[in-house]
């Protein structure tokens, strides 16, 4: 599952992150409500791996893990986006391959040999062990540049960030036979950004390869022309996809896919 939590800012540290985009901390009661909401969603959908975006810091991850309980663990690396302070993280109840959690050195992507490139500022990856097959699954989440006030330069930089994500995937070793790339990529199916991930990375899309409506709540079937949160994969088959309205918690909906080796 990929969840954009829309500025999930903890009030517990007393200091909102972000040097240029100032978001005030929410009240403690509102924050705790959102933590309970997301942990409930994850639990009732029988989800194994969650990618989070637009969280403030590691404290948010710790609170979600506490709410979820054993055997859930959280994985976080401080990002480079000092302007907004936004970060990403992974949560999982699968067994981690110890030592596999990485930010890949925040790789840069280039779309020509003379290109200066664009770094990923928010990315984390890890390798987990599939319960049924004991095979290794490499998981990567990143948060690409916003579409707000979009222009050709920002669109090209998202394409560069897609290439940077593919550079990150190369750092997984040969024991990783299956890959999942998921998160808020701020571009739609068929865009150069998503096409680069699918075609160059040889990744399948939940839109093309997952039957709809397995666990959707409220009859949500969003248009592919609006879907900017994605689950892409290879070395796996998909048994279904779903979408979840996050109500007042977020301006995104969560995306979910049932993947099996």
Tab-separated table of C-alpha atoms in Angstrom:
chain	number	residue	atom	x	y	z
A	1	UNK	CA	0.000	0.000	0.000
A	2	UNK	CA	1.137	3.547	-0.756
A	3	UNK	CA	-0.242	6.357	1.417
A	4	UNK	CA	0.383	10.067	0.978
A	5	UNK	CA	-0.510	11.315	4.469
A	6	UNK	CA	-0.632	15.023	3.448
A	7	UNK	CA	1.590	16.829	5.935
A	8	UNK	CA	1.445	14.387	8.846
A	9	UNK	CA	3.333	16.663	11.237
A	10	UNK	CA	3.892	15.573	14.831
A	11	UNK	CA	3.362	18.179	17.573
A	12	UNK	CA	5.577	16.223	19.969
A	13	UNK	CA	8.896	17.736	18.857
A	14	UNK	CA	7.677	21.331	19.153
A	15	UNK	CA	9.324	22.415	15.896
A	16	UNK	CA	7.701	22.117	12.448
A	17	UNK	CA	10.187	20.984	9.768
A	18	UNK	CA	10.610	22.952	6.535
A	19	UNK	CA	12.620	26.090	5.861
A	20	UNK	CA	10.449	27.617	3.122
A	21	UNK	CA	7.078	25.872	3.266
A	22	UNK	CA	5.856	26.387	6.801
A	23	UNK	CA	3.189	23.955	7.969
A	24	UNK	CA	2.024	24.329	11.556
A	25	UNK	CA	1.977	21.267	13.769
A	26	UNK	CA	-1.497	19.813	14.196
A	27	UNK	CA	-2.990	19.416	17.656
A	28	UNK	CA	-2.022	16.341	19.633
A	29	UNK	CA	-5.585	14.998	19.534
A	30	UNK	CA	-5.782	15.427	15.744
A	31	UNK	CA	-2.360	13.839	15.297
A	32	UNK	CA	-3.291	10.824	17.420
A	33	UNK	CA	-6.547	10.497	15.486
A	34	UNK	CA	-4.625	10.304	12.204
A	35	UNK	CA	-2.146	7.762	13.591
A	36	UNK	CA	-5.049	5.536	14.697
A	37	UNK	CA	-6.795	6.022	11.348
A	38	UNK	CA	-3.813	4.918	9.253
A	39	UNK	CA	-2.954	1.965	11.487
A	40	UNK	CA	-6.596	0.824	11.326
A	41	UNK	CA	-6.595	1.062	7.514
A	42	UNK	CA	-3.394	-0.957	7.283
A	43	UNK	CA	-4.723	-3.596	9.667
A	44	UNK	CA	-8.126	-4.131	8.092
A	45	UNK	CA	-6.668	-4.432	4.576
A	46	UNK	CA	-4.250	-7.190	5.660
A	47	UNK	CA	-1.330	-5.210	4.254
A	48	UNK	CA	2.298	-6.381	4.590
A	49	UNK	CA	4.296	-3.404	3.269
A	50	UNK	CA	3.378	0.287	3.380
A	51	UNK	CA	5.087	3.250	1.728
A	52	UNK	CA	4.456	6.596	3.420
A	53	UNK	CA	5.009	10.047	1.957
A	54	UNK	CA	4.579	13.566	3.358
A	55	UNK	CA	5.525	12.590	6.902
A	56	UNK	CA	7.589	14.952	9.021
A	57	UNK	CA	10.242	12.748	10.630
A	58	UNK	CA	11.163	9.444	12.278
A	59	UNK	CA	8.907	10.176	15.246
A	60	UNK	CA	5.838	9.722	13.015
A	61	UNK	CA	7.136	6.306	11.939
A	62	UNK	CA	7.715	5.278	15.546
A	63	UNK	CA	4.183	6.293	16.529
A	64	UNK	CA	2.649	4.328	13.663
A	65	UNK	CA	4.679	1.231	14.536
A	66	UNK	CA	3.577	1.521	18.169
A	67	UNK	CA	-0.048	1.795	17.063
A	68	UNK	CA	0.260	-1.181	14.701
A	69	UNK	CA	2.036	-3.363	17.258
A	70	UNK	CA	4.155	-6.492	16.825
A	71	UNK	CA	5.521	-7.619	14.346
A	72	UNK	CA	5.483	-4.260	12.544
A	73	UNK	CA	8.724	-2.320	12.093
A	74	UNK	CA	9.439	1.070	10.535
A	75	UNK	CA	12.310	2.156	8.286
A	76	UNK	CA	13.371	5.774	7.836
A	77	UNK	CA	16.311	7.745	6.454
A	78	UNK	CA	16.445	11.517	6.822
A	79	UNK	CA	15.805	13.101	3.429
A	80	UNK	CA	17.330	16.124	1.722
A	81	UNK	CA	14.173	18.212	1.228
A	82	UNK	CA	14.868	21.009	3.691
A	83	UNK	CA	12.445	23.383	1.915
A	84	UNK	CA	9.276	21.446	2.806
A	85	UNK	CA	10.653	19.098	5.451
A	86	UNK	CA	8.672	16.240	3.906
A	87	UNK	CA	10.039	12.703	4.143
A	88	UNK	CA	9.168	9.135	3.168
A	89	UNK	CA	9.317	5.850	5.056
A	90	UNK	CA	8.520	2.154	4.849
A	91	UNK	CA	6.533	0.052	7.293
A	92	UNK	CA	6.421	-3.736	7.135
A	93	UNK	CA	5.522	-6.834	9.093
A	94	UNK	CA	7.697	-9.002	6.825
A	95	UNK	CA	11.146	-10.143	7.915
A	96	UNK	CA	13.832	-7.631	6.940
A	97	UNK	CA	17.098	-8.710	5.357
A	98	UNK	CA	19.294	-7.073	7.974
A	99	UNK	CA	21.560	-4.327	6.660
A	100	UNK	CA	19.427	-3.773	3.555
A	101	UNK	CA	17.786	-0.458	4.531
A	102	UNK	CA	19.254	2.303	2.382
A	103	UNK	CA	18.753	5.732	0.848
A	104	UNK	CA	20.954	4.616	-2.084
A	105	UNK	CA	23.084	7.734	-1.609
A	106	UNK	CA	20.221	9.870	-2.970
A	107	UNK	CA	21.085	9.103	-6.610
A	108	UNK	CA	20.719	11.571	-9.476
A	109	UNK	CA	18.958	10.801	-12.725
A	110	UNK	CA	20.027	12.091	-16.139
A	111	UNK	CA	18.186	12.031	-19.447
A	112	UNK	CA	21.195	12.911	-21.614
A	113	UNK	CA	24.971	12.583	-21.350
A	114	UNK	CA	25.406	16.320	-20.840
A	115	UNK	CA	22.579	16.528	-18.302
A	116	UNK	CA	23.500	17.797	-14.818
A	117	UNK	CA	20.841	15.503	-13.433
A	118	UNK	CA	18.263	15.689	-10.660
A	119	UNK	CA	18.675	13.981	-7.293
A	120	UNK	CA	16.038	12.141	-5.371
A	121	UNK	CA	15.545	14.085	-2.158
A	122	UNK	CA	13.143	11.606	-0.507
A	123	UNK	CA	13.831	7.894	-1.031
A	124	UNK	CA	14.245	4.722	0.976
A	125	UNK	CA	14.608	1.067	0.082
A	126	UNK	CA	14.820	-2.240	1.881
A	127	UNK	CA	14.789	-5.978	1.165
A	128	UNK	CA	12.207	-8.248	2.777
A	129	UNK	CA	11.712	-12.020	2.871
A	130	UNK	CA	8.544	-13.449	1.334
A	131	UNK	CA	6.755	-15.661	3.863
A	132	UNK	CA	5.679	-18.338	1.382
A	133	UNK	CA	8.705	-18.681	-0.909
A	134	UNK	CA	11.487	-17.263	1.331
A	135	UNK	CA	12.620	-15.278	-1.713
A	136	UNK	CA	13.897	-11.711	-1.366
A	137	UNK	CA	11.717	-8.754	-2.375
A	138	UNK	CA	13.335	-5.357	-2.946
A	139	UNK	CA	11.054	-2.436	-2.099
A	140	UNK	CA	11.688	1.220	-2.970
A	141	UNK	CA	9.602	4.297	-2.293
A	142	UNK	CA	10.312	7.858	-3.400
A	143	UNK	CA	8.352	11.091	-3.567
A	144	UNK	CA	8.831	13.006	-6.815
A	145	UNK	CA	8.468	16.739	-7.416
A	146	UNK	CA	5.026	18.232	-6.883
A	147	UNK	CA	2.687	19.067	-9.766
A	148	UNK	CA	1.724	22.329	-8.078
A	149	UNK	CA	2.441	25.223	-10.490
A	150	UNK	CA	3.667	22.612	-12.934
A	151	UNK	CA	5.774	23.505	-15.957
A	152	UNK	CA	8.040	21.840	-18.504
A	153	UNK	CA	11.104	22.118	-16.243
A	154	UNK	CA	9.406	20.407	-13.315
A	155	UNK	CA	8.032	17.704	-15.599
A	156	UNK	CA	11.519	17.043	-16.981
A	157	UNK	CA	12.899	16.865	-13.456
A	158	UNK	CA	10.316	14.245	-12.504
A	159	UNK	CA	11.529	12.244	-15.491
A	160	UNK	CA	15.063	12.596	-14.138
A	161	UNK	CA	13.846	11.417	-10.726
A	162	UNK	CA	12.312	8.355	-12.391
A	163	UNK	CA	15.711	7.592	-13.879
A	164	UNK	CA	17.303	8.156	-10.462
A	165	UNK	CA	14.908	5.563	-9.026
A	166	UNK	CA	16.060	3.101	-11.673
A	167	UNK	CA	19.668	3.855	-10.705
A	168	UNK	CA	18.733	3.030	-7.110
A	169	UNK	CA	17.300	-0.334	-8.155
A	170	UNK	CA	20.658	-1.305	-9.624
A	171	UNK	CA	22.091	-1.312	-6.101
A	172	UNK	CA	20.038	-4.351	-5.093
A	173	UNK	CA	22.172	-7.476	-5.271
A	174	UNK	CA	21.522	-10.597	-7.348
A	175	UNK	CA	19.537	-12.330	-4.568
A	176	UNK	CA	16.653	-9.885	-5.073
A	177	UNK	CA	14.420	-11.574	-7.608
A	178	UNK	CA	11.304	-9.458	-7.121
A	179	UNK	CA	10.927	-5.669	-7.044
A	180	UNK	CA	8.186	-3.312	-5.850
A	181	UNK	CA	8.427	0.438	-6.534
A	182	UNK	CA	5.621	2.473	-5.020
A	183	UNK	CA	4.712	5.926	-3.834
A	184	UNK	CA	3.614	9.393	-4.883
A	185	UNK	CA	5.303	10.015	-8.234
A	186	UNK	CA	3.173	13.059	-9.079
A	187	UNK	CA	2.616	11.920	-12.651
A	188	UNK	CA	-0.041	9.852	-14.372
A	189	UNK	CA	-0.061	6.572	-16.284
A	190	UNK	CA	1.285	7.176	-19.788
A	191	UNK	CA	3.372	10.201	-18.785
A	192	UNK	CA	7.105	10.177	-19.609
A	193	UNK	CA	7.857	9.716	-15.895
A	194	UNK	CA	5.783	6.563	-15.426
A	195	UNK	CA	6.656	5.270	-18.892
A	196	UNK	CA	10.371	5.537	-18.033
A	197	UNK	CA	9.849	3.458	-14.885
A	198	UNK	CA	7.772	0.864	-16.719
A	199	UNK	CA	9.695	0.482	-19.955
A	200	UNK	CA	13.308	1.110	-18.954
A	201	UNK	CA	12.853	-0.552	-15.575
A	202	UNK	CA	10.732	-3.357	-17.056
A	203	UNK	CA	8.191	-2.790	-14.297
A	204	UNK	CA	4.528	-3.714	-14.524
A	205	UNK	CA	1.872	-1.254	-13.394
A	206	UNK	CA	-1.011	-1.959	-11.035
A	207	UNK	CA	-3.221	-0.181	-13.574
A	208	UNK	CA	-2.442	-2.640	-16.386
A	209	UNK	CA	-1.813	-5.854	-14.478
A	210	UNK	CA	-4.125	-5.834	-11.439
A	211	UNK	CA	-7.853	-6.493	-11.584
A	212	UNK	CA	-9.815	-3.669	-9.919
A	213	UNK	CA	-12.069	-3.618	-6.933
A	214	UNK	CA	-10.730	-6.392	-4.705
A	215	UNK	CA	-10.950	-4.464	-1.430
A	216	UNK	CA	-11.984	-0.958	-2.426
A	217	UNK	CA	-14.153	0.924	0.039
A	218	UNK	CA	-16.874	3.242	-1.158
A	219	UNK	CA	-16.752	2.052	-4.753
A	220	UNK	CA	-13.658	4.114	-5.600
A	221	UNK	CA	-12.312	3.537	-9.117
A	222	UNK	CA	-10.321	6.670	-9.957
A	223	UNK	CA	-9.530	7.649	-13.495
A	224	UNK	CA	-6.056	6.676	-14.659
A	225	UNK	CA	-5.760	10.277	-15.882
A	226	UNK	CA	-5.753	11.401	-12.229
A	227	UNK	CA	-3.818	8.611	-10.478
A	228	UNK	CA	-0.441	9.971	-9.327
A	229	UNK	CA	0.234	7.382	-6.591
A	230	UNK	CA	1.443	4.103	-8.094
A	231	UNK	CA	2.514	0.544	-7.391
A	232	UNK	CA	4.920	-0.927	-9.961
A	233	UNK	CA	6.501	-4.370	-9.765
A	234	UNK	CA	8.388	-7.189	-11.469
A	235	UNK	CA	9.048	-10.818	-10.653
A	236	UNK	CA	5.547	-11.019	-9.198
A	237	UNK	CA	1.934	-11.535	-10.263
A	238	UNK	CA	-0.957	-9.343	-9.172
A	239	UNK	CA	-4.244	-10.698	-7.874
A	240	UNK	CA	-6.033	-7.376	-7.540
A	241	UNK	CA	-5.868	-3.651	-6.815
A	242	UNK	CA	-7.861	-1.282	-4.646
A	243	UNK	CA	-8.195	2.377	-3.691
A	244	UNK	CA	-9.148	3.895	-0.347
A	245	UNK	CA	-10.646	7.312	0.303
A	246	UNK	CA	-8.594	8.866	3.113
A	247	UNK	CA	-11.406	11.306	3.880
A	248	UNK	CA	-10.271	14.474	5.654
A	249	UNK	CA	-6.901	12.902	6.518
A	250	UNK	CA	-5.385	13.442	3.072
A	251	UNK	CA	-6.035	14.945	-0.341
A	252	UNK	CA	-4.806	11.655	-1.889
A	253	UNK	CA	-6.355	8.209	-1.819
A	254	UNK	CA	-4.330	5.161	-0.789
A	255	UNK	CA	-3.436	2.621	-3.484
A	256	UNK	CA	-3.213	-1.104	-2.700
A	257	UNK	CA	-2.186	-4.189	-4.658
A	258	UNK	CA	-2.152	-7.884	-3.818
A	259	UNK	CA	1.160	-9.177	-5.172
A	260	UNK	CA	2.412	-12.763	-5.089
A	261	UNK	CA	5.678	-14.337	-6.236
